[in-house]
Short mmCIF file of C-alpha atoms in Angstrom, two decimals:
data_model
loop_
_atom_site.label_atom_id
_atom_site.label_comp_id
_atom_site.label_asym_id
_atom_site.label_seq_id
_atom_site.Cartn_x
_atom_site.Cartn_y
_atom_site.Cartn_z
CA UNK A 3 -56.57 21.55 -41.65
CA UNK A 4 -59.07 19.30 -39.88
CA UNK A 5 -62.07 18.47 -42.05
CA UNK A 6 -65.40 17.69 -40.39
CA UNK A 7 -67.91 15.55 -42.29
CA UNK A 8 -71.47 15.10 -41.06
CA UNK A 9 -73.95 12.45 -42.10
CA UNK A 10 -76.63 12.45 -43.22
CA UNK A 11 -77.12 15.87 -44.80
CA UNK A 12 -80.78 15.69 -43.81
CA UNK A 13 -83.15 13.37 -42.02
CA UNK A 14 -86.85 13.19 -41.30
CA UNK A 15 -87.95 11.64 -38.02
CA UNK A 16 -91.40 11.12 -36.55
CA UNK A 17 -92.25 13.02 -33.40
CA UNK A 18 -91.19 11.05 -30.36
CA UNK A 19 -88.69 8.96 -32.32
CA UNK A 20 -84.90 9.00 -32.11
CA UNK A 21 -82.72 11.16 -34.37
CA UNK A 22 -79.04 10.36 -34.82
CA UNK A 23 -76.47 12.60 -36.48
CA UNK A 24 -72.89 11.55 -37.13
CA UNK A 25 -69.75 13.65 -37.38
CA UNK A 26 -66.34 12.43 -38.46
CA UNK A 27 -63.11 14.38 -38.19
CA UNK A 28 -60.15 13.89 -40.52
CA UNK A 29 -57.86 13.58 -37.51
CA UNK A 30 -58.28 12.96 -33.80
CA UNK A 31 -59.60 15.84 -31.69
CA UNK A 32 -58.73 14.07 -28.43
CA UNK A 33 -56.29 16.16 -26.40
CA UNK A 34 -54.04 13.69 -24.59
CA UNK A 35 -53.07 16.00 -21.73
CA UNK A 36 -56.62 16.23 -20.38
CA UNK A 37 -58.27 13.29 -22.19
CA UNK A 38 -60.97 15.59 -23.57
CA UNK A 39 -62.38 15.56 -27.07
CA UNK A 40 -62.63 19.12 -28.37
CA UNK A 41 -65.88 18.58 -30.24
CA UNK A 42 -69.06 20.61 -29.86
CA UNK A 43 -72.60 20.42 -31.26
CA UNK A 44 -74.79 23.39 -32.17
CA UNK A 45 -78.44 23.80 -33.09
CA UNK A 46 -79.48 26.57 -35.48
CA UNK A 47 -83.06 27.55 -36.19
CA UNK A 48 -83.98 29.83 -39.12
CA UNK A 49 -83.09 33.46 -38.53
CA UNK A 50 -81.29 32.69 -35.28
CA UNK A 51 -77.64 32.36 -34.29
CA UNK A 52 -76.36 28.88 -33.43
CA UNK A 53 -76.98 27.59 -29.92
CA UNK A 54 -74.39 25.48 -28.12
CA UNK A 55 -75.82 22.10 -27.09
CA UNK A 56 -72.84 19.91 -26.28
CA UNK A 57 -69.16 20.57 -25.61
CA UNK A 58 -66.26 18.20 -24.92
CA UNK A 59 -68.18 15.71 -27.10
CA UNK A 60 -70.63 14.71 -24.37
CA UNK A 61 -71.02 17.52 -21.81
CA UNK A 62 -74.47 19.08 -22.05
CA UNK A 63 -74.57 22.87 -21.89
CA UNK A 64 -76.61 24.32 -19.05
CA UNK A 65 -80.32 24.49 -19.86
CA UNK A 66 -80.18 22.01 -22.75
CA UNK A 67 -82.88 19.30 -22.45
CA UNK A 68 -81.57 15.88 -21.54
CA UNK A 69 -83.06 14.35 -24.69
CA UNK A 70 -79.95 15.73 -26.39
CA UNK A 71 -76.81 13.66 -25.86
CA UNK A 72 -73.39 13.46 -27.42
CA UNK A 73 -71.06 10.51 -27.67
CA UNK A 74 -67.88 9.33 -29.36
CA UNK A 75 -64.16 9.98 -29.10
CA UNK A 76 -61.15 10.50 -31.30
CA UNK A 77 -62.54 10.94 -34.80
CA UNK A 78 -66.14 9.65 -34.67
CA UNK A 79 -68.96 11.40 -32.86
CA UNK A 80 -72.74 11.22 -32.60
CA UNK A 81 -75.47 13.60 -31.54
CA UNK A 82 -78.66 11.83 -30.47
CA UNK A 83 -82.06 13.35 -29.89
CA UNK A 84 -83.78 10.60 -27.93
CA UNK A 85 -87.38 11.70 -28.57
CA UNK A 86 -87.80 14.32 -31.27
CA UNK A 87 -89.99 17.29 -30.40
CA UNK A 88 -91.44 19.78 -32.85
CA UNK A 89 -89.16 22.51 -31.49
CA UNK A 90 -86.09 20.42 -32.39
CA UNK A 91 -86.56 21.05 -36.11
CA UNK A 92 -83.34 22.82 -37.03
CA UNK A 93 -79.94 22.44 -38.64
CA UNK A 94 -77.31 20.83 -36.44
CA UNK A 95 -73.58 21.46 -36.76
CA UNK A 96 -70.56 19.80 -35.23
CA UNK A 97 -67.47 21.86 -34.50
CA UNK A 98 -63.92 20.81 -33.72
CA UNK A 99 -61.97 23.26 -31.60
CA UNK A 100 -58.88 21.10 -31.09
CA UNK A 101 -56.91 23.04 -33.69
CA UNK A 102 -58.43 26.35 -34.69
CA UNK A 103 -62.14 25.75 -35.43
CA UNK A 104 -63.84 23.78 -38.20
CA UNK A 105 -67.57 23.26 -38.61
CA UNK A 106 -69.26 20.36 -40.30
CA UNK A 107 -71.52 21.08 -43.26
CA UNK A 108 -74.69 20.76 -41.20
CA UNK A 109 -77.56 18.26 -40.91
CA UNK A 110 -81.13 19.38 -41.39
CA UNK A 111 -83.63 17.65 -39.11
CA UNK A 112 -87.29 17.67 -40.07
CA UNK A 113 -90.47 15.99 -38.86
CA UNK A 114 -91.67 13.03 -40.90
CA UNK B 8 -75.50 38.01 -18.39
CA UNK B 9 -73.27 37.77 -21.43
CA UNK B 10 -74.38 39.60 -24.57
CA UNK B 11 -72.66 40.39 -27.86
CA UNK B 12 -73.77 42.59 -30.73
CA UNK B 13 -72.29 43.05 -34.19
CA UNK B 14 -72.33 46.41 -35.93
CA UNK B 15 -71.04 47.87 -39.15
CA UNK B 16 -72.02 48.40 -42.78
CA UNK B 17 -74.61 46.13 -44.33
CA UNK B 18 -73.56 46.93 -47.90
CA UNK B 19 -70.02 47.12 -49.24
CA UNK B 20 -68.69 47.30 -52.76
CA UNK B 21 -66.36 44.74 -54.30
CA UNK B 22 -62.66 45.38 -53.47
CA UNK B 23 -63.59 47.47 -50.44
CA UNK B 24 -62.54 46.68 -46.88
CA UNK B 25 -65.17 45.51 -44.41
CA UNK B 26 -64.87 46.60 -40.78
CA UNK B 27 -67.23 45.05 -38.22
CA UNK B 28 -67.34 45.72 -34.50
CA UNK B 29 -68.45 43.29 -31.81
CA UNK B 30 -69.54 45.08 -28.65
CA UNK B 31 -69.98 42.82 -25.66
CA UNK B 32 -70.98 42.89 -22.02
CA UNK B 33 -71.06 40.48 -19.11
CA UNK B 34 -67.43 39.37 -19.42
CA UNK B 35 -63.96 40.84 -19.73
CA UNK B 36 -61.41 40.20 -22.43
CA UNK B 37 -58.72 40.57 -19.79
CA UNK B 38 -59.82 37.34 -18.09
CA UNK B 39 -57.47 34.43 -18.68
CA UNK B 40 -58.78 31.94 -21.23
CA UNK B 41 -61.49 34.16 -22.70
CA UNK B 42 -61.72 34.98 -26.37
CA UNK B 43 -64.05 36.39 -29.01
CA UNK B 44 -64.39 34.64 -32.33
CA UNK B 45 -65.90 35.59 -35.69
CA UNK B 46 -67.98 33.22 -37.80
CA UNK B 47 -69.88 33.85 -41.03
CA UNK B 48 -72.66 32.13 -42.90
CA UNK B 49 -73.48 32.68 -46.58
CA UNK B 50 -77.22 32.60 -47.32
CA UNK B 51 -78.50 29.04 -47.06
CA UNK B 52 -75.04 27.65 -46.41
CA UNK B 53 -72.99 26.29 -43.53
CA UNK B 54 -71.13 28.14 -40.79
CA UNK B 55 -67.55 29.15 -41.54
CA UNK B 56 -65.07 30.09 -38.83
CA UNK B 57 -63.03 33.21 -39.59
CA UNK B 58 -60.82 33.75 -36.57
CA UNK B 59 -60.48 34.46 -32.86
CA UNK B 60 -58.65 36.78 -30.49
CA UNK B 61 -57.86 35.88 -26.90
CA UNK B 62 -57.36 37.77 -23.67
CA UNK B 63 -53.58 37.71 -24.16
CA UNK B 64 -53.79 39.21 -27.69
CA UNK B 65 -53.13 35.87 -29.38
CA UNK B 66 -55.00 35.80 -32.67
CA UNK B 67 -55.72 32.87 -34.95
CA UNK B 68 -57.24 32.89 -38.41
CA UNK B 69 -58.79 30.58 -40.94
CA UNK B 70 -55.93 29.41 -43.18
CA UNK B 71 -57.98 30.09 -46.30
CA UNK B 72 -58.69 33.70 -45.30
CA UNK B 73 -55.76 34.73 -43.13
CA UNK B 74 -54.20 37.05 -45.71
CA UNK B 75 -57.40 39.12 -45.71
CA UNK B 76 -58.29 39.14 -42.03
CA UNK B 77 -57.27 41.15 -38.99
CA UNK B 78 -58.91 40.89 -35.57
CA UNK B 79 -58.11 43.40 -32.83
CA UNK B 80 -59.52 44.14 -29.41
CA UNK B 81 -60.08 47.13 -27.17
CA UNK B 82 -60.66 45.64 -23.75
CA UNK B 83 -61.38 49.03 -22.19
CA UNK B 84 -64.31 49.52 -24.60
CA UNK B 85 -65.40 45.86 -24.54
CA UNK B 86 -65.05 45.70 -28.31
CA UNK B 87 -63.48 43.41 -30.88
CA UNK B 88 -62.99 44.55 -34.47
CA UNK B 89 -62.89 42.35 -37.58
CA UNK B 90 -61.30 43.76 -40.73
CA UNK B 91 -61.61 41.88 -44.02
CA UNK B 92 -59.94 43.29 -47.11
CA UNK B 93 -60.73 42.97 -50.80
CA UNK B 94 -64.38 42.04 -50.37
CA UNK B 95 -66.06 39.96 -53.06
CA UNK B 96 -69.72 39.08 -53.72
CA UNK B 97 -68.95 35.57 -52.41
CA UNK B 98 -68.29 37.17 -49.01
CA UNK B 99 -72.00 38.04 -48.74
CA UNK B 100 -73.58 36.55 -45.65
CA UNK B 101 -74.35 36.91 -41.97
CA UNK B 102 -71.36 37.64 -39.75
CA UNK B 103 -71.46 36.58 -36.10
CA UNK B 104 -69.20 37.19 -33.13
CA UNK B 105 -69.15 34.70 -30.25
CA UNK B 106 -67.73 34.41 -26.75
CA UNK B 107 -65.40 31.49 -26.35
CA UNK B 108 -63.23 29.74 -23.84
CA UNK B 109 -60.99 26.72 -24.20
CA UNK B 110 -63.77 24.59 -22.71
CA UNK B 111 -66.98 25.85 -24.28
CA UNK B 112 -66.22 27.36 -27.64
CA UNK B 113 -69.08 29.50 -28.84
CA UNK B 114 -71.30 29.46 -25.76
CA UNK B 115 -72.73 32.94 -26.44
CA UNK B 116 -73.37 34.49 -29.86
CA UNK B 117 -74.47 37.82 -31.19
CA UNK B 118 -77.58 38.00 -33.38
CA UNK B 119 -75.42 38.52 -36.45
CA UNK B 120 -75.19 41.22 -39.08
CA UNK B 121 -76.11 40.64 -42.69
CA UNK B 122 -73.47 41.95 -45.07
CA UNK B 123 -74.05 42.21 -48.81
CA UNK B 124 -71.20 42.74 -51.24
CA UNK B 125 -72.47 44.33 -54.41
CA UNK B 126 -71.61 47.17 -56.74
#
């Protein structure tokens, strides 16, 4: 089984500042035949289902603001919110879908 | 547009079998590459993937739960059914179904159904 570990578990960032969330997989999620990393990022607000932000590690889902970006390859990935807005307060999850699916434990983002 | 909605009992007793239905619209489960997955979330905890069924009837399950899970589809009714046996209070949580493809796993989700396991 692939284990996904996020860090930190929570972070507080001032409005307008950068937020960075890391996700590490226990094995590579890079599919050699298409050179794509099967890693996604979701945002979940209280009482709502998760919302897909990023797929293939760095491809932004349609309608997602460009302050959200994903990077990394292989086993180490990062979600960056370039300028935190009040509406970005949420829990963020990474997901590997290279082999079955595994979610990370989540990172709670709050306003400092 | 794509929509999904979970339905079923909100209260089950320990040892009972849970059956949830995901009714969807806006896509077909006969289209190559398309699937519907199930994910749950205990109160205040992280998301946990349960399993998925694809257009070609291939089904995959969480290794830790596979002996208890069955996912089936009725493409003519646009429905996917999750069956989980031997329910326990630790299975309490919100259960979601989600549209998925090989590219964008989980791009559309239902609102979820809260299931409580209690005697």
